[in-house]
Short mmCIF file of C-alpha atoms in Angstrom, two decimals:
data_model
loop_
_atom_site.label_atom_id
_atom_site.label_comp_id
_atom_site.label_asym_id
_atom_site.label_seq_id
_atom_site.Cartn_x
_atom_site.Cartn_y
_atom_site.Cartn_z
CA UNK Z 80 12.66 24.42 5.73
CA UNK Z 81 10.58 22.62 3.08
CA UNK Z 82 11.53 19.18 4.43
CA UNK Z 83 9.09 19.54 7.29
CA UNK Z 84 6.22 19.36 4.78
CA UNK Z 85 7.39 16.09 3.22
CA UNK Z 86 5.98 13.69 5.89
CA UNK Z 87 2.41 15.12 5.93
CA UNK Z 88 2.42 15.40 2.14
CA UNK Z 89 3.49 11.76 1.88
CA UNK Z 90 0.61 10.65 4.15
CA UNK Z 91 -1.94 12.56 2.08
CA UNK Z 92 -0.61 11.23 -1.23
CA UNK Z 93 -0.45 7.63 0.03
CA UNK Z 94 -4.03 7.86 1.32
CA UNK Z 95 -5.25 9.02 -2.09
CA UNK Z 96 -4.36 5.60 -3.49
CA UNK Z 97 -7.56 4.21 -1.99
CA UNK Z 98 -9.51 7.21 -3.26
CA UNK Z 99 -8.11 6.68 -6.75
CA UNK Z 100 -9.30 3.08 -6.64
CA UNK Z 101 -12.76 4.27 -5.64
CA UNK Z 102 -12.89 6.60 -8.66
CA UNK Z 103 -11.63 3.99 -11.13
CA UNK Z 104 -13.48 0.83 -10.14
CA UNK Z 105 -16.93 1.68 -11.51
CA UNK Z 106 -15.40 2.05 -14.99
CA UNK Z 107 -12.86 -0.77 -15.29
CA UNK Z 108 -12.29 -4.18 -13.81
CA UNK Z 109 -9.56 -4.23 -11.14
CA UNK Z 110 -6.85 -6.33 -12.80
CA UNK Z 111 -7.47 -4.74 -16.19
CA UNK Z 112 -6.97 -1.29 -14.67
CA UNK Z 113 -3.90 -2.39 -12.70
CA UNK Z 114 -2.37 -3.99 -15.79
CA UNK Z 115 -2.46 -0.61 -17.53
CA UNK Z 116 -1.14 1.17 -14.44
CA UNK Z 117 1.80 -1.19 -13.96
CA UNK Z 118 2.77 -1.17 -17.64
CA UNK Z 119 2.72 2.64 -17.76
CA UNK Z 120 4.68 2.92 -14.50
CA UNK Z 121 7.24 0.37 -15.69
CA UNK Z 122 7.64 2.26 -18.98
CA UNK Z 123 8.20 5.51 -17.07
CA UNK Z 124 10.92 3.98 -14.90
CA UNK Z 125 12.50 2.29 -17.92
CA UNK Z 126 12.78 5.71 -19.57
CA UNK Z 127 14.18 7.14 -16.34
CA UNK Z 128 16.80 4.38 -16.25
CA UNK Z 129 17.89 5.31 -19.77
CA UNK Z 130 18.12 8.98 -18.87
CA UNK Z 131 20.10 8.30 -15.70
CA UNK Z 132 22.29 5.68 -17.36
CA UNK Z 133 21.84 3.30 -14.43
CA UNK Z 134 23.76 0.04 -14.41
CA UNK Z 135 21.97 -3.27 -14.80
CA UNK Z 136 21.11 -5.15 -11.64
CA UNK Z 137 22.48 -8.66 -11.04
CA UNK Z 138 20.14 -11.47 -12.13
CA UNK Z 139 19.35 -12.59 -8.59
CA UNK Z 140 18.55 -9.02 -7.53
CA UNK Z 141 16.20 -8.66 -10.51
CA UNK Z 142 14.40 -11.89 -9.64
CA UNK Z 143 13.99 -10.84 -6.02
CA UNK Z 144 12.67 -7.42 -7.08
CA UNK Z 145 10.14 -9.09 -9.39
CA UNK Z 146 9.02 -11.41 -6.58
CA UNK Z 147 8.66 -8.58 -4.09
CA UNK Z 148 6.81 -6.50 -6.68
CA UNK Z 149 4.42 -9.35 -7.47
CA UNK Z 150 3.40 -9.35 -3.80
CA UNK Z 151 3.58 -5.62 -3.01
CA UNK Z 152 1.90 -4.49 -6.24
CA UNK Z 153 0.15 -7.38 -7.96
CA UNK Z 154 -1.40 -9.23 -5.02
CA UNK Z 155 -1.66 -6.29 -2.61
CA UNK Z 156 -3.21 -3.78 -4.98
CA UNK Z 157 -5.15 -6.54 -6.71
CA UNK Z 158 -6.81 -7.44 -3.41
CA UNK Z 159 -7.51 -3.81 -2.50
CA UNK Z 160 -8.91 -2.88 -5.92
CA UNK Z 161 -10.98 -6.08 -6.18
CA UNK Z 162 -12.53 -5.46 -2.75
CA UNK Z 163 -13.36 -1.84 -3.61
CA UNK Z 164 -14.68 -2.96 -7.02
CA UNK Z 165 -17.07 -5.28 -5.14
CA UNK Z 166 -18.30 -2.44 -2.92
CA UNK Z 167 -15.89 -2.33 0.01
CA UNK Z 168 -15.75 1.30 1.24
CA UNK Z 169 -12.35 2.87 0.57
CA UNK Z 170 -11.98 4.07 4.16
CA UNK Z 171 -12.62 0.62 5.63
CA UNK Z 172 -10.31 -1.04 3.11
CA UNK Z 173 -7.58 1.35 4.25
CA UNK Z 174 -8.34 0.45 7.86
CA UNK Z 175 -7.73 -3.26 7.30
CA UNK Z 176 -4.57 -2.57 5.30
CA UNK Z 177 -3.50 -0.19 8.08
CA UNK Z 178 -2.52 -3.22 10.14
CA UNK Z 179 0.37 -3.81 7.71
CA UNK Z 180 3.22 -2.37 9.84
CA UNK Z 181 2.19 -4.56 12.79
CA UNK Z 182 1.70 -7.73 10.73
CA UNK Z 183 5.07 -7.08 9.10
CA UNK Z 184 6.72 -6.80 12.51
CA UNK Z 185 5.21 -10.11 13.65
CA UNK Z 186 6.12 -11.87 10.37
CA UNK Z 187 9.65 -10.47 10.54
CA UNK Z 188 10.05 -12.13 13.92
CA UNK Z 189 9.36 -15.50 12.33
CA UNK Z 190 11.23 -15.01 9.04
CA UNK Z 191 14.11 -12.68 9.95
CA UNK Z 192 14.55 -13.72 13.55
CA UNK Z 193 13.69 -10.29 14.92
CA UNK Z 194 12.51 -10.34 18.52
CA UNK Z 195 8.74 -10.17 19.07
CA UNK Z 196 7.96 -8.37 22.32
CA UNK Z 197 4.79 -8.77 24.43
CA UNK Z 198 3.71 -5.30 23.31
CA UNK Z 199 3.61 -6.61 19.72
CA UNK Z 200 0.99 -9.18 20.67
CA UNK Z 201 -0.89 -6.65 22.83
CA UNK Z 202 -0.88 -4.17 19.98
CA UNK Z 203 -2.11 -6.83 17.56
CA UNK Z 204 -4.99 -7.69 19.88
CA UNK Z 205 -5.95 -4.03 20.35
CA UNK Z 206 -5.67 -3.35 16.62
CA UNK Z 207 -7.91 -6.29 15.77
CA UNK Z 208 -10.48 -5.12 18.34
CA UNK Z 209 -10.52 -1.74 16.60
CA UNK Z 210 -11.01 -3.31 13.16
CA UNK Z 211 -13.79 -5.57 14.42
CA UNK Z 212 -15.49 -2.59 16.11
CA UNK Z 213 -15.65 -0.79 12.79
CA UNK Z 214 -16.50 -3.70 10.49
CA UNK Z 215 -18.73 -6.00 12.55
CA UNK Z 216 -21.93 -3.87 12.53
CA UNK Z 217 -21.89 -3.80 8.71
CA UNK Z 218 -20.68 -7.34 8.00
CA UNK Z 219 -23.16 -8.96 5.64
CA UNK Z 220 -25.50 -5.95 5.62
CA UNK Z 221 -26.98 -5.54 2.14
CA UNK Z 222 -25.34 -2.71 0.25
CA UNK Z 223 -22.51 -2.21 2.76
CA UNK Z 224 -19.92 -3.90 0.56
CA UNK Z 225 -18.47 -5.64 3.63
CA UNK Z 226 -18.78 -9.34 2.90
CA UNK Z 227 -16.69 -12.40 3.63
CA UNK Z 228 -15.22 -12.17 0.11
CA UNK Z 229 -14.21 -8.48 0.34
CA UNK Z 230 -12.76 -9.01 3.81
CA UNK Z 231 -10.78 -12.02 2.59
CA UNK Z 232 -9.44 -9.96 -0.32
CA UNK Z 233 -8.41 -7.16 2.05
CA UNK Z 234 -6.72 -9.59 4.43
CA UNK Z 235 -4.91 -11.25 1.51
CA UNK Z 236 -3.77 -7.79 0.42
CA UNK Z 237 -2.31 -6.85 3.80
CA UNK Z 238 -0.58 -10.22 4.18
CA UNK Z 239 0.87 -9.86 0.67
CA UNK Z 240 2.34 -6.41 1.23
CA UNK Z 241 3.72 -7.53 4.59
CA UNK Z 242 5.38 -10.57 3.00
CA UNK Z 243 6.60 -8.46 0.08
CA UNK Z 244 8.12 -5.92 2.45
CA UNK Z 245 10.01 -8.66 4.28
CA UNK Z 246 11.18 -10.13 0.97
CA UNK Z 247 12.41 -6.70 -0.09
CA UNK Z 248 14.12 -6.18 3.26
CA UNK Z 249 15.85 -9.54 3.10
CA UNK Z 250 16.94 -9.57 -0.52
CA UNK Z 251 16.64 -6.05 -1.96
CA UNK Z 252 18.55 -3.85 0.48
CA UNK Z 253 21.24 -1.75 -1.13
CA UNK Z 254 20.05 -2.14 -4.71
CA UNK Z 255 19.46 0.84 -7.01
CA UNK Z 256 16.07 2.30 -6.07
CA UNK Z 257 15.02 3.30 -9.58
CA UNK Z 258 16.05 0.01 -11.17
CA UNK Z 259 14.52 -1.97 -8.31
CA UNK Z 260 11.23 -0.09 -8.64
CA UNK Z 261 11.14 -0.80 -12.39
CA UNK Z 262 11.46 -4.53 -11.82
CA UNK Z 263 8.89 -4.39 -9.01
CA UNK Z 264 6.34 -3.00 -11.45
CA UNK Z 265 7.29 -5.76 -13.90
CA UNK Z 266 6.46 -8.21 -11.10
CA UNK Z 267 3.15 -6.46 -10.47
CA UNK Z 268 2.27 -6.69 -14.16
CA UNK Z 269 3.19 -10.40 -14.12
CA UNK Z 270 0.29 -10.89 -11.69
CA UNK Z 271 -2.23 -8.39 -13.03
CA UNK Z 272 -2.02 -9.14 -16.75
CA UNK Z 273 -2.66 -12.92 -16.52
CA UNK Z 274 -5.44 -12.33 -13.94
CA UNK Z 275 -7.09 -9.86 -16.32
CA UNK Z 276 -6.83 -12.27 -19.26
CA UNK Z 277 -8.12 -15.26 -17.31
CA UNK Z 278 -10.84 -13.82 -15.08
CA UNK Z 279 -12.08 -10.54 -16.56
CA UNK Z 280 -13.83 -9.33 -19.67
CA UNK Z 281 -11.41 -6.36 -19.95
CA UNK Z 282 -14.33 -4.04 -20.66
CA UNK Z 283 -13.44 -0.41 -20.00
CA UNK Z 284 -15.63 2.69 -19.96
CA UNK Z 285 -13.28 5.47 -21.00
CA UNK Z 286 -14.33 8.70 -19.30
CA UNK Z 287 -12.88 11.56 -17.33
CA UNK Z 288 -12.95 9.81 -13.96
CA UNK Z 289 -11.07 6.76 -15.26
CA UNK Z 290 -8.45 8.86 -17.06
CA UNK Z 291 -8.01 11.06 -13.99
CA UNK Z 292 -7.65 8.04 -11.70
CA UNK Z 293 -5.06 6.42 -13.97
CA UNK Z 294 -3.03 9.61 -14.33
CA UNK Z 295 -3.19 10.31 -10.60
CA UNK Z 296 -2.25 6.80 -9.51
CA UNK Z 297 0.64 6.53 -11.95
CA UNK Z 298 2.12 10.02 -11.60
CA UNK Z 299 1.26 10.92 -8.02
CA UNK Z 300 1.40 7.48 -6.36
CA UNK Z 301 3.67 5.26 -8.43
CA UNK Z 302 6.14 8.09 -9.09
CA UNK Z 303 5.55 11.06 -6.77
CA UNK Z 304 4.85 9.28 -3.48
CA UNK Z 305 7.68 6.83 -4.12
CA UNK Z 306 10.18 9.63 -4.66
CA UNK Z 307 9.02 11.32 -1.46
CA UNK Z 308 9.60 8.01 0.28
CA UNK Z 309 13.08 7.84 -1.28
CA UNK Z 310 13.84 11.31 0.11
CA UNK Z 311 12.73 10.21 3.57
CA UNK Z 312 14.92 7.12 3.32
CA UNK Z 313 17.89 9.16 2.10
CA UNK Z 314 17.57 11.56 5.02
CA UNK Z 315 17.44 8.78 7.57
CA UNK Z 316 13.77 9.16 8.43
CA UNK Z 317 12.68 5.51 8.13
CA UNK Z 318 11.60 5.24 11.77
CA UNK Z 319 9.28 8.20 11.19
CA UNK Z 320 8.07 6.74 7.88
CA UNK Z 321 6.77 3.70 9.76
CA UNK Z 322 4.70 5.92 12.05
CA UNK Z 323 3.32 7.87 9.07
CA UNK Z 324 1.52 4.78 7.77
CA UNK Z 325 -0.58 4.65 10.95
CA UNK Z 326 -2.24 7.93 9.91
CA UNK Z 327 -3.30 6.71 6.46
CA UNK Z 328 -6.60 4.96 7.42
CA UNK Z 329 -7.96 8.02 9.22
CA UNK Z 330 -6.93 10.37 6.40
CA UNK Z 331 -8.47 8.02 3.81
CA UNK Z 332 -11.70 7.77 5.79
CA UNK Z 333 -11.99 11.55 5.95
CA UNK Z 334 -11.37 11.86 2.21
CA UNK Z 335 -13.91 9.13 1.41
CA UNK Z 336 -16.47 10.81 3.66
CA UNK Z 337 -15.94 14.18 1.98
CA UNK Z 338 -15.80 12.91 -1.63
CA UNK Z 339 -18.14 9.91 -1.68
CA UNK Z 340 -20.33 10.35 1.38
CA UNK Z 341 -19.01 7.15 2.98
CA UNK Z 342 -20.33 6.87 6.53
CA UNK Z 343 -18.11 8.03 9.37
CA UNK Z 344 -20.04 7.28 12.56
CA UNK Z 345 -18.81 7.85 16.13
CA UNK Z 346 -18.35 4.08 16.51
CA UNK Z 347 -16.17 3.99 13.40
CA UNK Z 348 -14.10 6.93 14.62
CA UNK Z 349 -13.55 5.18 17.96
CA UNK Z 350 -12.66 1.94 16.18
CA UNK Z 351 -10.12 3.69 13.97
CA UNK Z 352 -8.59 5.37 17.00
CA UNK Z 353 -8.33 2.02 18.79
CA UNK Z 354 -6.73 0.43 15.72
CA UNK Z 355 -4.22 3.26 15.42
CA UNK Z 356 -3.44 2.96 19.14
CA UNK Z 357 -2.84 -0.77 18.81
CA UNK Z 358 -0.51 -0.47 15.84
CA UNK Z 359 1.32 2.48 17.35
CA UNK Z 360 1.75 0.69 20.68
CA UNK Z 361 3.20 -2.39 19.04
CA UNK Z 362 5.59 -0.59 16.72
CA UNK Z 363 6.71 2.37 18.82
CA UNK Z 364 10.45 2.31 19.31
CA UNK Z 365 11.63 2.00 22.88
CA UNK Z 366 13.67 4.99 24.13
CA UNK Z 367 17.39 4.64 23.52
CA UNK Z 368 17.07 1.97 20.84
CA UNK Z 369 18.51 2.59 17.41
CA UNK Z 370 15.90 2.63 14.67
CA UNK Z 371 16.03 -0.51 12.55
CA UNK Z 372 16.37 -0.25 8.79
CA UNK Z 373 12.97 -0.78 7.27
CA UNK Z 374 12.27 -2.09 3.83
CA UNK Z 375 10.80 0.13 1.19
CA UNK Z 376 7.31 -0.70 0.03
CA UNK Z 377 6.08 0.94 -3.11
CA UNK Z 378 2.58 1.49 -4.47
#
């Protein structure tokens, strides 16, 4: 009975990751904040490993988990948080990253040899039209936060999580989820900590918003949302999990509009709908086909 509420709850929690970034970024630099988040999350999972008495992973599996985590956490979240830190609206950042399932499908065709159908390319074209519809009117407009640099950071983020997902799918399938997640956060920290030391002042304004954002992103996203995802995987719902990610940009945009007053014009709503249509068209499973096993991506 309660399982029916897991998918919508997962979408809401995943969307709050962008909102948490919006709360945190005025008070801490992106890689400094992420360094703390990854270290705390890794410590939590290390404690959980001790409690569960999990066996150690093989060395190659550990290295692959670290590599996937460096992409899926360090580069992906680093790009998202940096863009939002520089003024990119949370809702529009989520929109760009919302192309991830489609980009992953196209990249998987090249790397894993999975067949790329004409509808993949059609969906990619439609999705890009939707993104351009939303972003173009504000590109370069003073105060909009949508600049070449923030767009490049967002694109780098979505490419990183797509590549990390494929890496995880190719090398991390079948490994212990808790242990794998621990090493993924170690990989994320391996990116965030050096970036913070090299490029940031590490100045932090400790206040309620920053503490709330850190607690929320660690407990609700890095732990709670991941365990919901693990339940969905365990129950054989991975095909549905893929479709859930298409709803995240719209949910994020509504949250950002309600909490921060970010604009949500009719043109933007249409653009988001077009983007969602494009991604959904490209990734919808044909009737009668068995759902492929999808890799787990963690936040």
